[in-house]
PDB file of C-alpha atoms and ligand atoms in Angstrom:
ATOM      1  CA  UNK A   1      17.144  -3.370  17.806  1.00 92.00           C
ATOM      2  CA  UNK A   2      17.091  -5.212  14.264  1.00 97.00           C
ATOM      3  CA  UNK A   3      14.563  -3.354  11.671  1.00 98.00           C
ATOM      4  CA  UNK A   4      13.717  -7.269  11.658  1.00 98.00           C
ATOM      5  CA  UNK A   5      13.334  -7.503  15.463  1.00 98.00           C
ATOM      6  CA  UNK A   6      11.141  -4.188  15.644  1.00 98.00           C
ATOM      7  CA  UNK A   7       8.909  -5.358  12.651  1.00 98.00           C
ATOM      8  CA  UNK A   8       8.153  -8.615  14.674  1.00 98.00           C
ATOM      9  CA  UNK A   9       6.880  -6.919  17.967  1.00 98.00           C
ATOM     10  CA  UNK A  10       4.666  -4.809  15.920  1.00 99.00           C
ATOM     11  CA  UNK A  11       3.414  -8.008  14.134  1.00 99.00           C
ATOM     12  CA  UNK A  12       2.515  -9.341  17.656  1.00 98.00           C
ATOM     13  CA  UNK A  13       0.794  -6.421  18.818  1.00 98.00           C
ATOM     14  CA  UNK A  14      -1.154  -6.807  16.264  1.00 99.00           C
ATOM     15  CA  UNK A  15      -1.717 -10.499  16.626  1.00 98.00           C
ATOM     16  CA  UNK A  16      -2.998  -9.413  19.291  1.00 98.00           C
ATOM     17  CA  UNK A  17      -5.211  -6.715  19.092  1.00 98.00           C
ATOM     18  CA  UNK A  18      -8.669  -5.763  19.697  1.00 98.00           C
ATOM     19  CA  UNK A  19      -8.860  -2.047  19.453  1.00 97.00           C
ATOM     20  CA  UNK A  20     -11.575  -2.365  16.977  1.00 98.00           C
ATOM     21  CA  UNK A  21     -14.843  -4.345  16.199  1.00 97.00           C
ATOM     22  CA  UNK A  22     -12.863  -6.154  13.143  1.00 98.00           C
ATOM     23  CA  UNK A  23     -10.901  -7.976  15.750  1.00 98.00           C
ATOM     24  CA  UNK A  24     -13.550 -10.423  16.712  1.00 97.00           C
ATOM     25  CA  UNK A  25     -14.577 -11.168  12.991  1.00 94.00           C
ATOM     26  CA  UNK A  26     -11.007 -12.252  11.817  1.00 98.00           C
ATOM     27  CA  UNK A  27      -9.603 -15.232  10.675  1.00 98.00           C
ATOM     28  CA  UNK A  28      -6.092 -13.862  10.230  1.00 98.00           C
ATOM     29  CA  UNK A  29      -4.174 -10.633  10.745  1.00 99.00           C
ATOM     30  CA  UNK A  30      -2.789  -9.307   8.284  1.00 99.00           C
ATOM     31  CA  UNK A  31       0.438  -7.091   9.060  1.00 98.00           C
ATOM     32  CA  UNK A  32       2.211  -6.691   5.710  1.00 99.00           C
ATOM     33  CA  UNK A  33       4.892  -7.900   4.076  1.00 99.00           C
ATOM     34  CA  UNK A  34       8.622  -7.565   2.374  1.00 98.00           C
ATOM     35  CA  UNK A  35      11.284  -5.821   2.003  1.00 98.00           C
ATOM     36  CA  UNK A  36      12.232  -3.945   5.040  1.00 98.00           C
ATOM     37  CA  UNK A  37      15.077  -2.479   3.138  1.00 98.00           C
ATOM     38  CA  UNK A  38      12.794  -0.842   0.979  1.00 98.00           C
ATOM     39  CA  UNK A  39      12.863   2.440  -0.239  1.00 98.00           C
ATOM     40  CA  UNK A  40       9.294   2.083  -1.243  1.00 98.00           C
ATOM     41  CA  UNK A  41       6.151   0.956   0.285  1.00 99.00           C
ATOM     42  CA  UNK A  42       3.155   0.042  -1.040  1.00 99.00           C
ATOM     43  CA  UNK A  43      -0.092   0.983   0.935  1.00 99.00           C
ATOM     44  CA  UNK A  44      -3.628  -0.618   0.050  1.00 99.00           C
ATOM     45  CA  UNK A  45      -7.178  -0.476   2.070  1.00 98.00           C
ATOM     46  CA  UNK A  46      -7.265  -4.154   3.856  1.00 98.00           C
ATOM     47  CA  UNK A  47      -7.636  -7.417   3.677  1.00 98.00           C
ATOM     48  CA  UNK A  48     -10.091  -9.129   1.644  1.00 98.00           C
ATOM     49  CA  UNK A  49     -11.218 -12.484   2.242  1.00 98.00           C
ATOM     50  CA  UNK A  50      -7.987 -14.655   0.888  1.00 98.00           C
ATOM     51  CA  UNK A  51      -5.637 -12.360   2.706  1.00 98.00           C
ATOM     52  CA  UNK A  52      -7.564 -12.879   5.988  1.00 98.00           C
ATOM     53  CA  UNK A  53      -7.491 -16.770   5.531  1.00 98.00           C
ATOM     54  CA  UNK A  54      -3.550 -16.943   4.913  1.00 98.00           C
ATOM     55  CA  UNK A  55      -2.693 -13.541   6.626  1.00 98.00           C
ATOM     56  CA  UNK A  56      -0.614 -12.245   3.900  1.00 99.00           C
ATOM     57  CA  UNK A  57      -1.713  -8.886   1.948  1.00 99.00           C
ATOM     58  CA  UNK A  58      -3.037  -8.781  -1.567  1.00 99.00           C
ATOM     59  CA  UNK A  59      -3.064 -12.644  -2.680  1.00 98.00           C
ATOM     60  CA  UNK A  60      -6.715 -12.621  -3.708  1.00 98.00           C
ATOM     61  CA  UNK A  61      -7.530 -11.170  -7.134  1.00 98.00           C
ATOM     62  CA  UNK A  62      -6.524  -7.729  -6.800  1.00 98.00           C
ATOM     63  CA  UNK A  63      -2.930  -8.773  -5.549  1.00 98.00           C
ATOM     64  CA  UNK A  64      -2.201 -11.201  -8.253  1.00 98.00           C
ATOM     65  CA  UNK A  65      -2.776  -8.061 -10.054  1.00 98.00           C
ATOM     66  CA  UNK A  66      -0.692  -5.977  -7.773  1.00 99.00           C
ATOM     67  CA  UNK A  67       1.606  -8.921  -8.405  1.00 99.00           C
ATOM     68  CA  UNK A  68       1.575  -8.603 -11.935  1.00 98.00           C
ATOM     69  CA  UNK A  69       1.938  -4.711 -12.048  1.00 98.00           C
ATOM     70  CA  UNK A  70       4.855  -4.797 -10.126  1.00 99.00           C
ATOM     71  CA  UNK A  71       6.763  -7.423 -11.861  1.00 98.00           C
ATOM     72  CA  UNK A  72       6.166  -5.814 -15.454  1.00 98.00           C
ATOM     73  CA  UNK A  73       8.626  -3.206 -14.555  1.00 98.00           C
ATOM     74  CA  UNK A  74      10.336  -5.981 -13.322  1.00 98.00           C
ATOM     75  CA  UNK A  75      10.148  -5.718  -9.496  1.00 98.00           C
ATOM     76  CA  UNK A  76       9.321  -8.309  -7.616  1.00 98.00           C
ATOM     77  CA  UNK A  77       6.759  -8.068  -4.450  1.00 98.00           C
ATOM     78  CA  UNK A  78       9.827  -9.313  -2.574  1.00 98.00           C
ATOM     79  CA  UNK A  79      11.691  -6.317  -3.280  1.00 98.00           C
ATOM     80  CA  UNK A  80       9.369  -3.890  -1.865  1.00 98.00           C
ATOM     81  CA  UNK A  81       6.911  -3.794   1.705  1.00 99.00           C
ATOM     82  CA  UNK A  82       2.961  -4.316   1.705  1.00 99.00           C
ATOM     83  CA  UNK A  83       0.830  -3.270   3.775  1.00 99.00           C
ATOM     84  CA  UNK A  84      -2.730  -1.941   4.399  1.00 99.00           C
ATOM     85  CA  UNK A  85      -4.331   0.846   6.029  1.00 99.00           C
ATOM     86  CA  UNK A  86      -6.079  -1.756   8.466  1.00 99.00           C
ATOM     87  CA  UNK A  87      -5.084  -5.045   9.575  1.00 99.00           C
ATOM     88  CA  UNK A  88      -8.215  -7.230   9.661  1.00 99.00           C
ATOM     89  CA  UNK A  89     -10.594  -8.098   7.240  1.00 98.00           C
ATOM     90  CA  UNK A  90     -13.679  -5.825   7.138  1.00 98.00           C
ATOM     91  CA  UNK A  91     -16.984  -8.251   6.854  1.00 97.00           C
ATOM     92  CA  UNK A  92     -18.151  -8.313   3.039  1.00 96.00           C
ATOM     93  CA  UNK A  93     -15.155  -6.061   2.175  1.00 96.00           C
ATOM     94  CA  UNK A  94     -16.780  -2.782   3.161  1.00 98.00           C
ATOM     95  CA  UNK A  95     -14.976   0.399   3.336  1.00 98.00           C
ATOM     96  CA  UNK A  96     -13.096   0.125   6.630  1.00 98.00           C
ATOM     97  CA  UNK A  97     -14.644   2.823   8.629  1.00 98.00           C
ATOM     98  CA  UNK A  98     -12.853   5.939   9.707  1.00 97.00           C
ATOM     99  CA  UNK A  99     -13.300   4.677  13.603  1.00 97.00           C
ATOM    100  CA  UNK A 100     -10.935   1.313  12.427  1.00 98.00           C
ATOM    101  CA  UNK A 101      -8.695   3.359  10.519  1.00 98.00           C
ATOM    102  CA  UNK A 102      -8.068   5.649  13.377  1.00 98.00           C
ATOM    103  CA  UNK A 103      -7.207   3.099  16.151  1.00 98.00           C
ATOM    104  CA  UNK A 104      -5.549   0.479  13.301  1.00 98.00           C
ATOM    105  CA  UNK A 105      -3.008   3.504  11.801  1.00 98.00           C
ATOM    106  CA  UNK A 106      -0.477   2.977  14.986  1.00 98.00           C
ATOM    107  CA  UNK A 107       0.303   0.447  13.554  1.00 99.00           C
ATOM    108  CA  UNK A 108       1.057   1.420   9.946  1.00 99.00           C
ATOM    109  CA  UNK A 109       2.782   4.642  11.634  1.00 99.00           C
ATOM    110  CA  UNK A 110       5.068   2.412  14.040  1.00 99.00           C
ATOM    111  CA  UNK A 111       5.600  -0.233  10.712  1.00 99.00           C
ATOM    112  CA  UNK A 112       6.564   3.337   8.601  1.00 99.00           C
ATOM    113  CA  UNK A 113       8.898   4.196  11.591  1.00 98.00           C
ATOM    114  CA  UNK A 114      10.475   1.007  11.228  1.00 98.00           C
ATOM    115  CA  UNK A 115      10.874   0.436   7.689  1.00 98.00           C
ATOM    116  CA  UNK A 116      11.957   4.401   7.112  1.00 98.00           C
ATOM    117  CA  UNK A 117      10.749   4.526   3.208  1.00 98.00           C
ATOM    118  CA  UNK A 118      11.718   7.460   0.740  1.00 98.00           C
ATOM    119  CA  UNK A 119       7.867   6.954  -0.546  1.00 98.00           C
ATOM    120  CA  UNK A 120       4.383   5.755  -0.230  1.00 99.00           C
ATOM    121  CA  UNK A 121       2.238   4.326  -2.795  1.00 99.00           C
ATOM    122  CA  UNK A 122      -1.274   4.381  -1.078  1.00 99.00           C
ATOM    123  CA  UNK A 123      -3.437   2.513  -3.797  1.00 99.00           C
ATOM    124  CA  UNK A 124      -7.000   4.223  -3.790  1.00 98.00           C
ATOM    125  CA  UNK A 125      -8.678   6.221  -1.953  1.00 98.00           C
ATOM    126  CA  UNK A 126      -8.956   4.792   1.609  1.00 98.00           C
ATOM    127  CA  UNK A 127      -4.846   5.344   1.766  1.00 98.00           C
ATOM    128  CA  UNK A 128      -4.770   8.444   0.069  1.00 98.00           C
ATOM    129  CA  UNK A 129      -7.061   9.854   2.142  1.00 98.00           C
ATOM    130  CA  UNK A 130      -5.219   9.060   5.408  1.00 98.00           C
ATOM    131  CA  UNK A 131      -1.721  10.520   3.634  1.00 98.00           C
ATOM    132  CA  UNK A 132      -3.398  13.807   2.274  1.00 98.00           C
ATOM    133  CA  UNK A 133      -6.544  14.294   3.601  1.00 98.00           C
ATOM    134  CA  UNK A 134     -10.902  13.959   3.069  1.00 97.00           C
ATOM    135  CA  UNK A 135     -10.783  16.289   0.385  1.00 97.00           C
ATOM    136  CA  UNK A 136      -8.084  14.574  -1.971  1.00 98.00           C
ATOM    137  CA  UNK A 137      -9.726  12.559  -5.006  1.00 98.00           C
ATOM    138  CA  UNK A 138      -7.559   9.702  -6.481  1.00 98.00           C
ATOM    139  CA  UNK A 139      -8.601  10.136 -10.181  1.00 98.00           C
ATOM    140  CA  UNK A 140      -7.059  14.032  -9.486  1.00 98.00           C
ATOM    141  CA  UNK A 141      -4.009  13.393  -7.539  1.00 98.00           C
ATOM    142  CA  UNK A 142      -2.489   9.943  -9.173  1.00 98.00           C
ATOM    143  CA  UNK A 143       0.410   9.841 -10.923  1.00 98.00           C
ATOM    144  CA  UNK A 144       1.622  12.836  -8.842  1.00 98.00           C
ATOM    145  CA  UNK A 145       4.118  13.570  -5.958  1.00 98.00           C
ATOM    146  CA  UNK A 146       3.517  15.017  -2.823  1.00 98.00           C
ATOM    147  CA  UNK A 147       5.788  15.362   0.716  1.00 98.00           C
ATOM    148  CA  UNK A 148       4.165  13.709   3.501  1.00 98.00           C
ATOM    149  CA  UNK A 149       5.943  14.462   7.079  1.00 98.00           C
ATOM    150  CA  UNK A 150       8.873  16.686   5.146  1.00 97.00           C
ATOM    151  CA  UNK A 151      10.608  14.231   3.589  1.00 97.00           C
ATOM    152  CA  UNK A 152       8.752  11.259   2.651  1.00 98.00           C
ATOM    153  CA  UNK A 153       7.258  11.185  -0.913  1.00 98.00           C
ATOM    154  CA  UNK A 154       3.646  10.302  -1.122  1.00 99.00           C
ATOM    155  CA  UNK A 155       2.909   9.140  -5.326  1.00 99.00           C
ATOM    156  CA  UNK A 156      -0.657   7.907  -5.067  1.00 99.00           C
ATOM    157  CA  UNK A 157      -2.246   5.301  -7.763  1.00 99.00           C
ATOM    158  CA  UNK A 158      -5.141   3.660  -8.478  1.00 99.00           C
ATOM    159  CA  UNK A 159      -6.253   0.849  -6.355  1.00 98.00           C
ATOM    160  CA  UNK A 160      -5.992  -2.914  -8.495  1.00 98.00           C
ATOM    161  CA  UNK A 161      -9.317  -3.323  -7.739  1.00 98.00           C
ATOM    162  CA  UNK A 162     -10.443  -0.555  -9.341  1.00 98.00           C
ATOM    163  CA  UNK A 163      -8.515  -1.742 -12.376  1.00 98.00           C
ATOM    164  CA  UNK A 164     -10.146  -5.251 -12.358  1.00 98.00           C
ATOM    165  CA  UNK A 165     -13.568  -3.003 -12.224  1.00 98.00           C
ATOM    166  CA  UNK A 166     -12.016  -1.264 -15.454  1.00 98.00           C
ATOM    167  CA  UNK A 167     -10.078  -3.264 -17.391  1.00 97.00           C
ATOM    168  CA  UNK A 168     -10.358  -0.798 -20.506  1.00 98.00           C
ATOM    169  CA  UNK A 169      -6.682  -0.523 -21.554  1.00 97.00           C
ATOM    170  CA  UNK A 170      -7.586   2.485 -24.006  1.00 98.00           C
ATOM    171  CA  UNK A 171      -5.291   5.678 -24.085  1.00 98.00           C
ATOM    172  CA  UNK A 172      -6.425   7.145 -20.750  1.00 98.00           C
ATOM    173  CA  UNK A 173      -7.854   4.670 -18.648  1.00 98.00           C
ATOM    174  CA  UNK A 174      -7.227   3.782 -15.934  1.00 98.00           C
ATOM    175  CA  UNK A 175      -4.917   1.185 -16.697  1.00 98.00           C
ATOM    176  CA  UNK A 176      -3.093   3.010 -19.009  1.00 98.00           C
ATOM    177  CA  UNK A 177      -2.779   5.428 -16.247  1.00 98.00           C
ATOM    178  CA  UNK A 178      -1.643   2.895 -14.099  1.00 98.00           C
ATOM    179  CA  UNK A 179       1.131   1.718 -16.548  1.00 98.00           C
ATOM    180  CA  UNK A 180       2.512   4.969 -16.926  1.00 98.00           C
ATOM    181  CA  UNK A 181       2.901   5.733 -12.823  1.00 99.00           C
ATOM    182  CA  UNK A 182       4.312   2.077 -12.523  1.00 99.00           C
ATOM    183  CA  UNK A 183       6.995   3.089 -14.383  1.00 98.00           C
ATOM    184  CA  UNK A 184       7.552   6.094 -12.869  1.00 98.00           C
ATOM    185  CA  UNK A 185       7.674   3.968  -9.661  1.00 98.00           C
ATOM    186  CA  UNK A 186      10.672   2.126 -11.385  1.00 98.00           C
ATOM    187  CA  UNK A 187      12.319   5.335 -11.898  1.00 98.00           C
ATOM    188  CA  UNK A 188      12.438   6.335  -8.743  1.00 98.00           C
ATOM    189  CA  UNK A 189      12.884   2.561  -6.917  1.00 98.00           C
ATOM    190  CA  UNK A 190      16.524   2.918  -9.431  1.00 98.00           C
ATOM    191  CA  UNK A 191      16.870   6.483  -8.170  1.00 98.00           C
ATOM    192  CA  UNK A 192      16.606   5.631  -4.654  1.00 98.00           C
ATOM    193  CA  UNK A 193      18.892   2.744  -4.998  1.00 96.00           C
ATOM    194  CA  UNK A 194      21.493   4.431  -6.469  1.00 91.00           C
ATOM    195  CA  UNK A 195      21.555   6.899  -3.381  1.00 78.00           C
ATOM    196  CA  UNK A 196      19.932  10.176  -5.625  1.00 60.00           C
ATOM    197  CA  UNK A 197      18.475  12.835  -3.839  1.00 53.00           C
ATOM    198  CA  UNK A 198      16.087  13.885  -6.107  1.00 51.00           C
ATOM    199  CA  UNK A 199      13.841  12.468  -8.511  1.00 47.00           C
TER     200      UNK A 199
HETATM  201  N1  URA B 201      -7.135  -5.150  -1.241  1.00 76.39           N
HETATM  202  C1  URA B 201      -6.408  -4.414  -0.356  1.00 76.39           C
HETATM  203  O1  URA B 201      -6.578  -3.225  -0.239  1.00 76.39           O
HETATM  204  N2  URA B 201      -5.525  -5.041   0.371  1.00 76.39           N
HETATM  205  C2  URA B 201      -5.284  -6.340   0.280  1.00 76.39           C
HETATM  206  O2  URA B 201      -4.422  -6.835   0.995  1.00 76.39           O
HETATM  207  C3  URA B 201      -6.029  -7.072  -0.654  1.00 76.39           C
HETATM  208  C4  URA B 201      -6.956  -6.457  -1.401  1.00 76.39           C
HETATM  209  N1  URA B 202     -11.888   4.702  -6.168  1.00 76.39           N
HETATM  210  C1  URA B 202     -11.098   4.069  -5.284  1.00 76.39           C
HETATM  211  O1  URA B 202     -11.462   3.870  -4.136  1.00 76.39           O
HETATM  212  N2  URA B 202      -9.897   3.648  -5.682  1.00 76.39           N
HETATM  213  C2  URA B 202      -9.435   3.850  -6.916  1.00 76.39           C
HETATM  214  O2  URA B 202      -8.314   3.450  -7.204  1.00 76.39           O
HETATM  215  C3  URA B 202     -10.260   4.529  -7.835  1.00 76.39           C
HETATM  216  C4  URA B 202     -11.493   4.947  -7.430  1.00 76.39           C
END
């Protein structure tokens, strides 16, 4: 079958799911989106409350800022695949619990499966922690690379919503951080285009 084919009966599975309590609360699912061509795919927490009325991920706030990050290294959100560690809207935007993550992550698994990416980008610490475990902290580990599975690479960064709770763009902060892995992400997105191996 098509990447495009696969991708679509995961999208109805999860149309149609209610493995978890956020299920009956949801306006929208909210599978992901883009390039499944990609060599890199972005991972964030879940859907806030504009992504759960049009279904699409990070078009609220924190994904025009996603948005915005993305396309000052000059890729596009087209050129690359969105998704979230959980697929419907948690009520007030809580922390999706680890209960939803559990039963929600076949889905990102079969969607990683399907779209085969040289790296993950979880943004904050709800993704990183499902990549590289409880203990990982994203202020420690961002901006670095790790090997998830043998040969995927894992380069975590901050979540945009953390960034729109700090917009200090001092030397240091966590925007200026963020603008330094961003363009390491560019690096490697060439990298991976132009068939290297390595980094
Ligand atoms: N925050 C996320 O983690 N995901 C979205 O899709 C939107 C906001
Ligand atoms: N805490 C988070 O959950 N995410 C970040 O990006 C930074 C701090």
């Amino acid at each position: 079958m098509k990447k495009e084919d696969l991708m679509a009966v995961i999208e109805g599975r999860i149309a149609q799911c209610q493995m978890c309590p956020l299920g009956l609360l949801r306006k929208n699912t909210v599978p992901g989106e883009g390039n499944l061509y990609s060599p890199i795919l972005f991972v964030g927490e879940g859907p806030g409350e504009e992504e759960d009325n049009q279904g699409r991920p990070f078009v609220g706030k924190a994904g025009q800022l996603l948005t915005k990050i993305l396309e000052s290294v000059n890729i596009a959100r087209e050129d690359v695949y969105i998704a979230n560690m959980v697929k419907c809207r948690p009520p007030n935007n809580r922390v999706p619990t680890s209960l939803e993550i559990q039963s929600c992550s076949q889905y990102l698994l079969a969607q990683i499966e399907v779209i085969n990416p040289r790296m993950i980008v979880p943004l904050g610490s709800t993704a990183l922690n499902f990549f590289l475990g409880e203990d990982q902290q994203i202020t420690k580990v961002r901006g670095r690379e790790f090997i998830w599975k043998g040969n995927i690479i894992i380069f975590p960064m901050f979540h945009p919503s953390y960034l729109l709770r700090n917009p200090s763009k001092e030397k240091g902060s966590p925007k200026d951080l963020t603008w330094q892995d961003i363009k390491k992400v560019r690096k490697y997105y060439d990298d991976f285009m132009h068939g290297d191996t390595q980094k």
